[in-house]
CSV table of C-alpha atoms and ligand atoms in Angstrom, one decimal:
chain,number,residue,atom,x,y,z
A,291,MET,CA,-38.7,-113.7,106.9
A,292,THR,CA,-36.0,-113.5,109.6
A,293,ALA,CA,-36.6,-111.5,112.8
A,294,HIS,CA,-34.4,-108.7,111.5
A,295,ALA,CA,-36.5,-108.3,108.5
A,296,ALA,CA,-39.5,-107.9,110.4
A,297,THR,CA,-38.3,-105.0,112.2
A,298,SER,CA,-36.9,-103.1,109.3
A,299,PRO,CA,-39.1,-101.1,106.9
A,300,SER,CA,-39.8,-103.4,103.9
A,301,ILE,CA,-38.0,-102.4,100.8
A,302,GLY,CA,-37.8,-104.4,97.6
A,303,LEU,CA,-38.8,-104.9,94.0
A,304,ALA,CA,-41.4,-102.3,92.7
A,305,SER,CA,-41.0,-103.3,89.1
A,306,ILE,CA,-39.1,-105.3,86.7
A,307,GLY,CA,-38.1,-105.0,82.8
A,308,LEU,CA,-36.1,-107.3,80.7
A,309,SER,CA,-34.4,-107.4,77.5
A,310,LEU,CA,-33.0,-110.0,75.1
A,311,PRO,CA,-31.0,-109.2,71.7
A,312,PRO,CA,-32.7,-109.6,68.5
A,313,LEU,CA,-30.5,-112.8,67.4
A,314,ALA,CA,-30.0,-116.4,68.7
A,315,LEU,CA,-28.0,-119.5,67.8
A,316,PRO,CA,-29.2,-123.1,68.7
A,317,VAL,CA,-26.4,-124.8,70.2
A,318,GLU,CA,-26.3,-127.7,67.8
A,319,GLU,CA,-25.3,-125.2,65.0
A,320,LEU,CA,-22.1,-124.5,67.1
A,321,ALA,CA,-21.6,-128.1,67.6
A,322,LYS,CA,-21.4,-128.4,63.8
A,323,LEU,CA,-18.7,-125.8,63.6
A,324,ARG,CA,-16.5,-126.9,66.3
A,325,GLY,CA,-17.1,-130.8,65.3
A,326,GLN,CA,-18.5,-131.8,68.7
A,327,ASP,CA,-21.2,-134.0,69.5
A,328,PRO,CA,-24.4,-131.8,69.8
A,329,GLN,CA,-25.4,-133.8,73.2
A,330,LYS,CA,-22.2,-132.6,74.7
A,331,TYR,CA,-23.7,-129.1,74.7
A,332,THR,CA,-27.4,-130.0,75.3
A,333,LEU,CA,-26.8,-132.7,77.8
A,334,GLY,CA,-23.5,-132.4,79.1
A,335,LEU,CA,-23.8,-128.6,79.7
A,336,GLY,CA,-27.7,-128.4,79.7
A,337,CYS,CA,-27.5,-125.5,77.1
A,338,GLN,CA,-30.2,-124.9,74.4
A,339,GLU,CA,-29.8,-121.5,72.5
A,340,MET,CA,-27.5,-118.6,72.9
A,341,ALA,CA,-28.6,-115.1,72.6
A,342,LEU,CA,-26.5,-113.0,70.3
A,343,CYS,CA,-26.0,-109.3,69.6
A,344,PRO,CA,-25.6,-107.8,66.1
A,345,PRO,CA,-22.6,-105.7,65.8
A,346,ASP,CA,-24.0,-102.1,66.6
A,347,PHE,CA,-26.0,-103.6,69.7
A,348,GLY,CA,-25.0,-104.6,73.2
A,349,ALA,CA,-25.0,-103.9,76.7
A,350,VAL,CA,-26.1,-100.3,76.7
A,351,GLU,CA,-29.1,-101.0,74.1
A,352,MET,CA,-30.2,-104.0,76.2
A,353,ALA,CA,-29.9,-102.0,79.6
A,354,VAL,CA,-31.9,-99.0,78.2
A,355,GLU,CA,-34.6,-101.3,76.8
A,356,ALA,CA,-35.1,-103.3,80.2
A,357,ALA,CA,-34.9,-100.0,82.1
A,358,LYS,CA,-37.6,-98.2,79.9
A,359,ARG,CA,-39.9,-101.5,80.3
A,360,ALA,CA,-39.2,-101.7,84.1
A,361,LEU,CA,-40.3,-97.6,84.1
A,362,GLY,CA,-43.2,-98.1,82.0
A,363,ARG,CA,-45.0,-100.6,84.5
A,364,TRP,CA,-44.0,-98.8,87.4
A,365,ASP,CA,-46.6,-96.5,89.1
A,366,GLY,CA,-43.9,-93.9,90.0
A,367,ASP,CA,-42.3,-91.3,87.4
A,368,LEU,CA,-38.8,-90.7,86.3
A,369,GLY,CA,-38.5,-87.5,88.9
A,370,ARG,CA,-38.5,-90.1,92.0
A,371,ILE,CA,-35.4,-92.1,90.7
A,372,GLY,CA,-32.7,-90.9,93.0
A,373,MET,CA,-29.8,-93.5,91.9
A,374,ILE,CA,-29.1,-95.5,88.7
A,375,VAL,CA,-26.5,-98.0,88.9
A,376,VAL,CA,-25.5,-100.5,86.5
A,377,GLY,CA,-23.9,-103.9,87.1
A,378,THR,CA,-22.0,-105.4,84.3
A,379,GLU,CA,-18.6,-106.7,83.0
A,380,SER,CA,-19.3,-105.4,79.3
A,381,ALA,CA,-18.1,-101.9,80.3
A,382,VAL,CA,-18.0,-99.5,77.0
A,383,ASP,CA,-15.2,-97.2,78.8
A,384,MET,CA,-12.7,-97.5,81.6
A,385,SER,CA,-13.9,-94.3,83.3
A,386,ARG,CA,-17.3,-93.4,82.0
A,387,PRO,CA,-20.0,-95.5,83.9
A,388,LEU,CA,-22.5,-97.4,81.5
A,389,SER,CA,-25.1,-95.8,83.9
A,390,ALA,CA,-24.5,-92.4,82.1
A,391,TRP,CA,-25.3,-94.0,78.7
A,392,VAL,CA,-28.5,-95.3,80.0
A,393,ALA,CA,-29.4,-91.9,81.8
A,394,GLU,CA,-28.7,-90.0,78.7
A,395,GLU,CA,-31.2,-92.3,76.9
A,396,LEU,CA,-34.0,-92.1,79.6
A,397,GLY,CA,-33.3,-88.3,80.1
A,398,LEU,CA,-32.5,-88.7,83.7
A,399,ARG,CA,-30.4,-86.1,85.3
A,400,GLY,CA,-30.2,-83.9,88.5
A,401,ALA,CA,-30.1,-85.1,91.9
A,402,VAL,CA,-29.4,-88.6,91.1
A,403,ARG,CA,-26.5,-90.9,92.3
A,404,SER,CA,-25.2,-92.5,88.9
A,405,TYR,CA,-22.4,-95.1,88.6
A,406,GLU,CA,-21.3,-98.6,87.5
A,407,VAL,CA,-20.5,-101.6,89.6
A,408,LYS,CA,-17.9,-104.4,88.5
A,409,HIS,CA,-17.4,-107.6,90.0
A,410,ALA,CA,-17.8,-110.4,87.2
A,411,CYS,CA,-21.3,-111.7,87.4
A,412,TYR,CA,-22.0,-110.7,90.9
A,413,GLY,CA,-21.7,-106.9,90.0
A,414,GLY,CA,-25.6,-106.8,89.5
A,415,THR,CA,-26.4,-108.1,92.8
A,416,VAL,CA,-23.8,-105.9,94.5
A,417,ALA,CA,-25.6,-103.0,92.7
A,418,LEU,CA,-28.9,-104.2,94.1
A,419,ARG,CA,-27.8,-104.4,97.8
A,420,GLN,CA,-26.3,-101.0,97.5
A,421,ALA,CA,-29.6,-99.6,96.4
A,422,LEU,CA,-31.5,-101.7,99.3
A,423,GLU,CA,-29.2,-100.6,102.0
A,424,TRP,CA,-29.4,-96.9,100.7
A,425,LYS,CA,-33.0,-97.1,101.0
A,426,LEU,CA,-33.0,-98.8,104.4
A,427,SER,CA,-30.6,-96.2,105.6
A,428,GLY,CA,-32.9,-93.3,105.2
A,429,ALA,CA,-30.5,-91.7,103.1
A,430,ALA,CA,-32.7,-92.1,99.8
A,431,GLY,CA,-35.8,-90.4,101.3
A,432,ASP,CA,-38.6,-91.0,99.2
A,433,LYS,CA,-36.6,-91.7,96.2
A,434,ALA,CA,-36.3,-94.9,94.4
A,435,ALA,CA,-33.3,-96.8,92.7
A,436,LEU,CA,-33.0,-97.9,89.4
A,437,VAL,CA,-30.7,-100.9,89.2
A,438,ILE,CA,-29.7,-102.5,86.0
A,439,ALA,CA,-27.8,-106.0,85.3
A,440,THR,CA,-26.5,-106.2,81.6
A,441,ASP,CA,-24.1,-108.3,80.0
A,442,VAL,CA,-22.9,-109.6,76.6
A,443,ALA,CA,-21.0,-113.0,77.3
A,444,LEU,CA,-18.6,-113.9,74.3
A,445,TYR,CA,-15.6,-116.0,74.3
A,446,ALA,CA,-12.9,-116.6,72.0
A,447,LEU,CA,-13.8,-118.6,69.0
A,448,SER,CA,-13.2,-122.5,70.0
A,449,ASP,CA,-13.1,-121.5,73.7
A,450,PRO,CA,-14.5,-124.4,75.9
A,451,GLY,CA,-17.0,-121.4,77.2
A,452,GLU,CA,-18.1,-120.9,73.7
A,453,PRO,CA,-21.4,-123.0,73.9
A,454,THR,CA,-22.3,-121.3,77.0
A,455,GLN,CA,-22.4,-117.7,75.4
A,456,GLY,CA,-25.2,-115.4,75.8
A,457,ALA,CA,-26.6,-111.9,76.7
A,458,GLY,CA,-29.4,-110.0,78.2
A,459,ALA,CA,-30.4,-107.4,80.7
A,460,VAL,CA,-32.8,-107.2,83.7
A,461,ALA,CA,-33.8,-103.8,85.3
A,462,MET,CA,-35.3,-103.7,88.8
A,463,ILE,CA,-36.7,-100.5,90.4
A,464,VAL,CA,-35.9,-100.7,94.4
A,465,ASP,CA,-38.5,-99.1,96.4
A,466,GLN,CA,-42.1,-100.2,98.0
A,467,PRO,CA,-42.0,-104.1,97.7
A,468,ASP,CA,-44.9,-104.7,95.2
A,469,ILE,CA,-43.3,-107.7,93.7
A,470,ALA,CA,-41.1,-108.8,96.4
A,471,VAL,CA,-39.5,-107.8,99.7
A,472,ILE,CA,-35.7,-108.1,100.0
A,473,ASP,CA,-34.3,-109.5,103.2
A,474,PRO,CA,-31.8,-106.9,104.8
A,475,MET,CA,-30.1,-109.8,105.9
A,476,SER,CA,-27.8,-111.8,103.4
A,477,TYR,CA,-24.8,-114.6,103.3
A,478,PRO,CA,-21.7,-113.4,101.6
A,479,TRP,CA,-18.8,-115.4,100.7
A,480,SER,CA,-15.7,-114.1,98.9
A,481,GLU,CA,-11.9,-115.4,98.3
A,482,PRO,CA,-9.6,-114.0,95.9
A,483,ALA,CA,-8.9,-116.3,92.9
A,484,PHE,CA,-8.0,-116.2,89.3
A,485,ASP,CA,-10.9,-118.6,87.9
A,486,PHE,CA,-12.2,-116.2,85.1
A,487,TRP,CA,-10.8,-112.7,84.5
A,488,ARG,CA,-10.4,-110.3,81.6
A,489,PRO,CA,-7.3,-108.2,81.3
A,490,VAL,CA,-7.6,-104.5,80.5
A,491,GLY,CA,-7.4,-104.4,76.7
A,492,GLU,CA,-8.6,-108.0,75.9
A,493,SER,CA,-11.8,-108.7,74.4
A,494,PHE,CA,-12.5,-111.9,75.8
A,495,PRO,CA,-12.1,-113.6,79.1
A,496,ARG,CA,-9.3,-116.0,80.3
A,497,VAL,CA,-11.0,-118.7,82.0
A,498,ASP,CA,-9.5,-121.7,84.2
A,499,GLY,CA,-13.0,-123.5,83.5
A,500,LYS,CA,-12.4,-126.4,86.0
A,501,PHE,CA,-11.1,-124.2,88.7
A,502,SER,CA,-14.1,-121.9,88.0
A,503,LEU,CA,-16.4,-124.9,88.8
A,504,ASP,CA,-14.7,-125.6,92.1
A,505,CYS,CA,-14.9,-121.9,93.3
A,506,TYR,CA,-18.6,-121.7,92.3
A,507,LYS,CA,-19.3,-124.9,94.2
A,508,LYS,CA,-17.1,-123.8,97.3
A,509,ALA,CA,-19.0,-120.5,97.4
A,510,ALA,CA,-22.5,-122.2,97.0
A,511,GLU,CA,-21.7,-124.4,99.9
A,512,ASN,CA,-20.5,-121.6,102.2
A,513,CYS,CA,-23.3,-119.2,101.3
A,514,PHE,CA,-26.0,-121.9,101.9
A,515,ARG,CA,-24.6,-123.4,105.0
A,516,ALA,CA,-24.4,-119.8,106.6
A,517,PHE,CA,-28.1,-119.4,105.4
A,518,VAL,CA,-29.3,-122.7,107.0
A,519,GLY,CA,-27.4,-122.2,110.5
A,520,ASP,CA,-28.5,-124.5,112.9
A,521,ASP,CA,-31.8,-125.2,111.4
A,522,ASP,CA,-32.8,-128.5,109.6
A,523,ALA,CA,-31.4,-128.0,105.9
A,524,GLN,CA,-34.1,-130.0,104.3
A,525,GLN,CA,-37.0,-128.4,106.2
A,526,LYS,CA,-35.5,-124.9,105.4
A,527,LEU,CA,-34.8,-125.6,101.5
A,528,SER,CA,-38.1,-127.5,101.0
A,529,ALA,CA,-40.0,-124.5,102.5
A,530,LEU,CA,-38.9,-122.4,99.9
A,531,ALA,CA,-41.1,-121.6,97.0
A,532,ALA,CA,-38.0,-121.5,94.5
A,533,ILE,CA,-34.2,-121.5,94.8
A,534,CYS,CA,-32.3,-119.5,92.4
A,535,PHE,CA,-28.9,-119.5,91.0
A,536,HIS,CA,-26.5,-117.7,88.8
A,537,VAL,CA,-26.6,-119.8,85.7
A,538,PRO,CA,-23.3,-120.0,83.8
A,539,PHE,CA,-24.9,-123.1,82.3
A,540,PRO,CA,-27.6,-125.1,83.6
A,541,LYS,CA,-25.5,-128.4,84.3
A,542,MET,CA,-23.3,-126.2,86.6
A,543,VAL,CA,-26.2,-125.3,89.0
A,544,LYS,CA,-27.2,-128.9,89.2
A,545,LYS,CA,-23.5,-130.0,90.2
A,546,ALA,CA,-23.4,-127.0,92.6
A,547,PHE,CA,-26.7,-128.1,94.3
A,548,LEU,CA,-25.7,-131.7,94.6
A,549,HIS,CA,-22.5,-130.4,96.3
A,550,VAL,CA,-24.6,-128.5,98.6
A,551,GLY,CA,-26.6,-131.4,99.6
A,552,GLU,CA,-23.6,-133.7,100.1
A,553,SER,CA,-22.3,-130.7,102.3
A,554,PHE,CA,-25.5,-131.3,104.3
A,555,GLY,CA,-25.2,-135.3,104.3
A,556,TRP,CA,-28.0,-135.7,101.7
A,557,ASP,CA,-27.9,-138.6,99.2
A,558,TYR,CA,-28.5,-137.8,95.6
A,559,GLU,CA,-32.1,-138.8,95.5
A,560,LEU,CA,-33.0,-136.0,98.0
A,561,SER,CA,-30.8,-133.4,96.4
A,562,ASN,CA,-32.1,-134.3,92.9
A,563,GLN,CA,-35.6,-134.0,94.0
A,564,ILE,CA,-35.2,-130.7,95.5
A,565,PHE,CA,-33.2,-129.8,92.5
A,566,SER,CA,-36.0,-130.8,90.1
A,567,GLN,CA,-38.8,-129.2,92.1
A,568,LYS,CA,-37.2,-125.8,93.1
A,569,ILE,CA,-34.3,-125.0,91.0
A,570,ASP,CA,-34.6,-126.7,87.5
A,571,PRO,CA,-38.1,-124.7,86.8
A,572,ASN,CA,-36.4,-121.2,87.1
A,573,MET,CA,-33.8,-121.8,84.3
A,574,GLY,CA,-36.2,-121.6,81.4
A,575,TRP,CA,-35.2,-118.3,80.4
A,576,ASN,CA,-31.8,-118.9,80.9
A,577,ARG,CA,-31.8,-122.1,78.4
A,578,GLN,CA,-33.2,-119.6,76.0
A,579,CYS,CA,-30.6,-117.0,76.2
A,580,GLY,CA,-27.4,-118.5,77.7
A,581,ASN,CA,-25.1,-117.0,80.2
A,582,ALA,CA,-25.7,-113.2,80.5
A,583,TYR,CA,-23.4,-113.0,83.4
A,584,THR,CA,-24.7,-110.2,85.8
A,585,ALA,CA,-28.2,-110.7,84.4
A,586,SER,CA,-28.4,-114.6,84.6
A,587,LEU,CA,-29.4,-114.7,88.1
A,588,TRP,CA,-31.8,-111.8,87.9
A,589,MET,CA,-33.4,-113.4,84.8
A,590,SER,CA,-34.1,-116.7,86.9
A,591,VAL,CA,-35.3,-114.8,89.8
A,592,ALA,CA,-37.7,-112.9,87.5
A,593,GLU,CA,-38.9,-116.1,86.2
A,594,ALA,CA,-39.5,-117.7,89.6
A,595,LEU,CA,-41.1,-114.5,91.0
A,596,ALA,CA,-43.9,-114.6,88.2
A,597,GLY,CA,-47.0,-116.3,89.7
A,598,LEU,CA,-46.0,-116.5,93.3
A,599,ASP,CA,-48.5,-115.8,96.1
A,600,GLU,CA,-47.7,-112.9,98.4
A,601,GLY,CA,-45.6,-114.2,101.2
A,602,GLN,CA,-43.8,-117.1,99.4
A,603,GLN,CA,-40.1,-117.1,99.9
A,604,ILE,CA,-37.3,-117.7,97.6
A,605,THR,CA,-33.5,-117.6,97.5
A,606,ALA,CA,-31.1,-116.2,95.1
A,607,PHE,CA,-27.5,-117.3,94.9
A,608,SER,CA,-25.2,-114.6,93.2
A,609,TYR,CA,-21.6,-115.8,91.9
A,610,GLY,CA,-18.9,-113.6,90.6
A,611,SER,CA,-15.6,-114.9,89.5
A,612,GLY,CA,-12.7,-113.6,91.4
A,613,PHE,CA,-14.5,-114.4,93.5
A,614,GLY,CA,-17.5,-113.1,95.5
A,615,ALA,CA,-20.9,-114.7,96.1
A,616,GLU,CA,-23.9,-114.0,98.2
A,617,LEU,CA,-27.3,-115.5,99.0
A,618,LEU,CA,-30.2,-113.3,99.2
A,619,THR,CA,-33.8,-114.0,100.4
A,620,LEU,CA,-36.8,-112.5,98.9
A,621,THR,CA,-40.7,-112.8,99.7
A,622,ALA,CA,-43.3,-112.3,97.0
A,623,GLY,CA,-45.4,-109.2,97.3
A,624,PRO,CA,-48.8,-108.6,96.2
A,625,GLU,CA,-47.8,-107.9,92.5
A,626,ALA,CA,-45.8,-110.9,92.0
A,627,ALA,CA,-48.6,-113.0,91.0
A,628,THR,CA,-49.4,-110.9,87.8
A,629,GLY,CA,-45.9,-111.7,86.6
A,630,ALA,CA,-46.4,-108.7,84.2
A,631,TRP,CA,-42.8,-108.5,83.2
A,632,THR,CA,-42.8,-112.0,81.4
A,633,ALA,CA,-44.4,-110.2,78.5
A,634,ASP,CA,-40.9,-108.6,77.8
A,635,ILE,CA,-39.3,-112.1,77.5
A,636,GLU,CA,-42.2,-113.7,75.6
A,637,HIS,CA,-42.0,-110.6,73.0
A,638,ASP,CA,-38.4,-110.7,72.5
A,639,LEU,CA,-38.1,-114.7,72.1
A,640,ALA,CA,-41.2,-114.6,69.6
A,641,ASN,CA,-39.3,-111.4,67.6
A,642,ARG,CA,-35.7,-112.7,67.5
A,643,GLU,CA,-34.4,-114.0,64.4
A,644,HIS,CA,-32.4,-117.5,64.6
A,645,ILE,CA,-29.1,-117.8,62.7
A,646,ASP,CA,-27.1,-120.9,61.8
A,647,ALA,CA,-23.5,-121.7,61.9
A,648,ALA,CA,-22.6,-119.8,58.7
A,649,GLY,CA,-24.5,-116.8,60.2
A,650,TYR,CA,-22.8,-117.1,63.4
A,651,GLU,CA,-19.4,-116.9,61.5
A,652,SER,CA,-20.2,-113.9,59.8
A,653,LEU,CA,-21.4,-112.2,62.8
A,654,ARG,CA,-18.3,-113.2,64.8
A,655,ASP,CA,-16.4,-111.4,61.7
A,656,ALA,CA,-18.6,-108.5,61.6
A,657,ARG,CA,-18.2,-107.8,65.5
A,658,LEU,CA,-14.3,-108.2,65.2
A,659,ALA,CA,-14.3,-105.9,62.3
A,660,ALA,CA,-16.6,-103.3,64.3
A,661,SER,CA,-14.3,-103.3,67.2
A,662,ALA,CA,-11.1,-103.1,65.3
B,974,CAA,N1,-22.8,-136.5,75.3
B,974,CAA,C1,-23.1,-136.0,76.3
B,974,CAA,N2,-22.4,-135.3,77.6
B,974,CAA,C2,-21.1,-135.4,77.1
B,974,CAA,C3,-20.8,-135.5,75.8
B,974,CAA,C4,-21.7,-136.3,75.1
B,974,CAA,N3,-21.2,-136.7,73.6
B,974,CAA,N4,-19.2,-135.4,75.7
B,974,CAA,C5,-19.0,-134.5,77.0
B,974,CAA,N5,-20.1,-134.6,77.6
B,974,CAA,C6,-20.4,-134.2,79.1
B,974,CAA,C7,-18.9,-134.3,79.9
B,974,CAA,O1,-19.1,-135.6,80.5
B,974,CAA,C8,-19.3,-133.2,80.9
B,974,CAA,O2,-20.3,-133.7,81.9
B,974,CAA,P1,-19.8,-134.0,83.3
B,974,CAA,O3,-19.1,-132.8,83.8
B,974,CAA,O4,-21.1,-134.1,84.0
B,974,CAA,O5,-19.1,-135.0,83.2
B,974,CAA,C9,-19.9,-132.1,80.1
B,974,CAA,O6,-20.4,-132.6,79.0
B,974,CAA,C10,-18.8,-130.9,79.5
B,974,CAA,O7,-17.7,-131.7,79.1
B,974,CAA,P2,-16.4,-131.0,79.7
B,974,CAA,O8,-16.1,-131.1,81.2
B,974,CAA,O9,-15.3,-131.8,78.7
B,974,CAA,O10,-16.5,-129.5,79.0
B,974,CAA,P3,-15.3,-128.3,78.5
B,974,CAA,O11,-14.1,-128.9,79.4
B,974,CAA,O12,-15.3,-128.7,77.1
B,974,CAA,O13,-15.9,-127.1,79.0
B,974,CAA,C11,-16.4,-125.8,81.0
B,974,CAA,C12,-16.7,-126.9,80.4
B,974,CAA,C13,-14.9,-125.9,81.6
B,974,CAA,C14,-17.2,-125.3,82.3
B,974,CAA,C15,-16.8,-124.6,79.9
B,974,CAA,O14,-17.8,-124.5,79.6
B,974,CAA,C16,-16.1,-123.2,80.4
B,974,CAA,O15,-14.9,-122.9,80.5
B,974,CAA,N6,-17.0,-122.4,80.8
B,974,CAA,C17,-16.8,-121.1,81.2
B,974,CAA,C18,-16.7,-121.1,82.5
B,974,CAA,C19,-17.7,-121.4,83.6
B,974,CAA,O16,-18.9,-121.0,83.0
B,974,CAA,N7,-17.6,-121.6,84.8
B,974,CAA,C20,-18.7,-121.5,85.6
B,974,CAA,C21,-18.4,-121.1,86.9
B,974,CAA,S1,-17.6,-119.4,86.9
B,974,CAA,C22,-18.8,-118.4,86.8
B,974,CAA,O17,-20.1,-118.6,87.2
B,974,CAA,C23,-18.6,-117.3,86.1
B,974,CAA,C24,-19.4,-117.2,84.8
B,974,CAA,O18,-20.7,-117.1,84.6
B,974,CAA,C25,-18.6,-117.4,83.6
């Protein structure tokens, strides 16, 4: 922990809940439809399965379920929630925040700040930072914040991003850091860019795929270099228990980390070794659900925290197109070792239905009809 963190009250994650939708498609099935070699998706992009939502199910339903699960394993009660904030790029209204739909389902009302944050895949992290800083400022009193990252990532049919689709939600209660302390110090980087955006009224994002990769790599380099500062990069990163990234698709994360390594003057072997030990093991859930935009990083963080001993430190690199990025550090608390929230993912993976190529086509038709 930094010197700054040591002098601040410790605030962080008191509870975590996760939710995945009830359908999934193996990427090999999509490859059949698009006439692609399945290995382009599995080896070239590192994808396995995409989580999919039925027509009447989406970001709200996943957010509600994740929130109920986080609240259910928290030792506080709903009356202590003084802020509900949802980070998403799957907004269901241009004015009414998605947090209002969730608060309604939870029965949360009264002296509660309720709002939505948008910054592409970075929105959930901004929401979390605001909750942390609200607590650290003293304005929260003894209230806690409920932060939710939830998204449905769908591309236009045959878009190059289609194999990276996914969905999921992560809810986090920000309060006493039973699961993890979030360091007040963080390392942001932003530059205005059109790498991935969705104009008002359009159903699917417009993407400059190759440019988005360059932006992501540039952001990662700058955030990690700020984190390392004048310290020895190899020593500093090797001391971490895990290094988590926003996961558009797993191969992207590897490319970005190799780029970060190059900027430190490392050879491929060293970067690859750190990637294999500290990064790859945290993307198991991401491979099962695909890109869940705002929720992707926090799914990886939730997977990494499960089973850590108190005091072990991890980093979380958040990226949102447009573009904005931030690197956070978290230190495991006494409850991290229990990994209680892994039960959510195990339950949802065990209970979801796998569909095939024909089922996927019908599903896309049905979603289109439902949104018309
Ligand atoms: N067997 C094995 N590998 C194969 C293969 C085969 N038969 N055929 C191709 N490949 C490999 C390619 O060599 C390539 O690997 P390398 O990059 O290591 O060379 C890989 O498969 C992908 O191939 P392409 O580059 O040709 O893929 P593409 O152009 O069809 O699509 C993409 C790639 C542009 C990233 C696309 O997935 C996309 O547009 N995605 C959406 C944007 C995105 O995810 N950007 C990431 C950063 S932005 C962000 O973070 C926001 C966000 O979440 C969306």
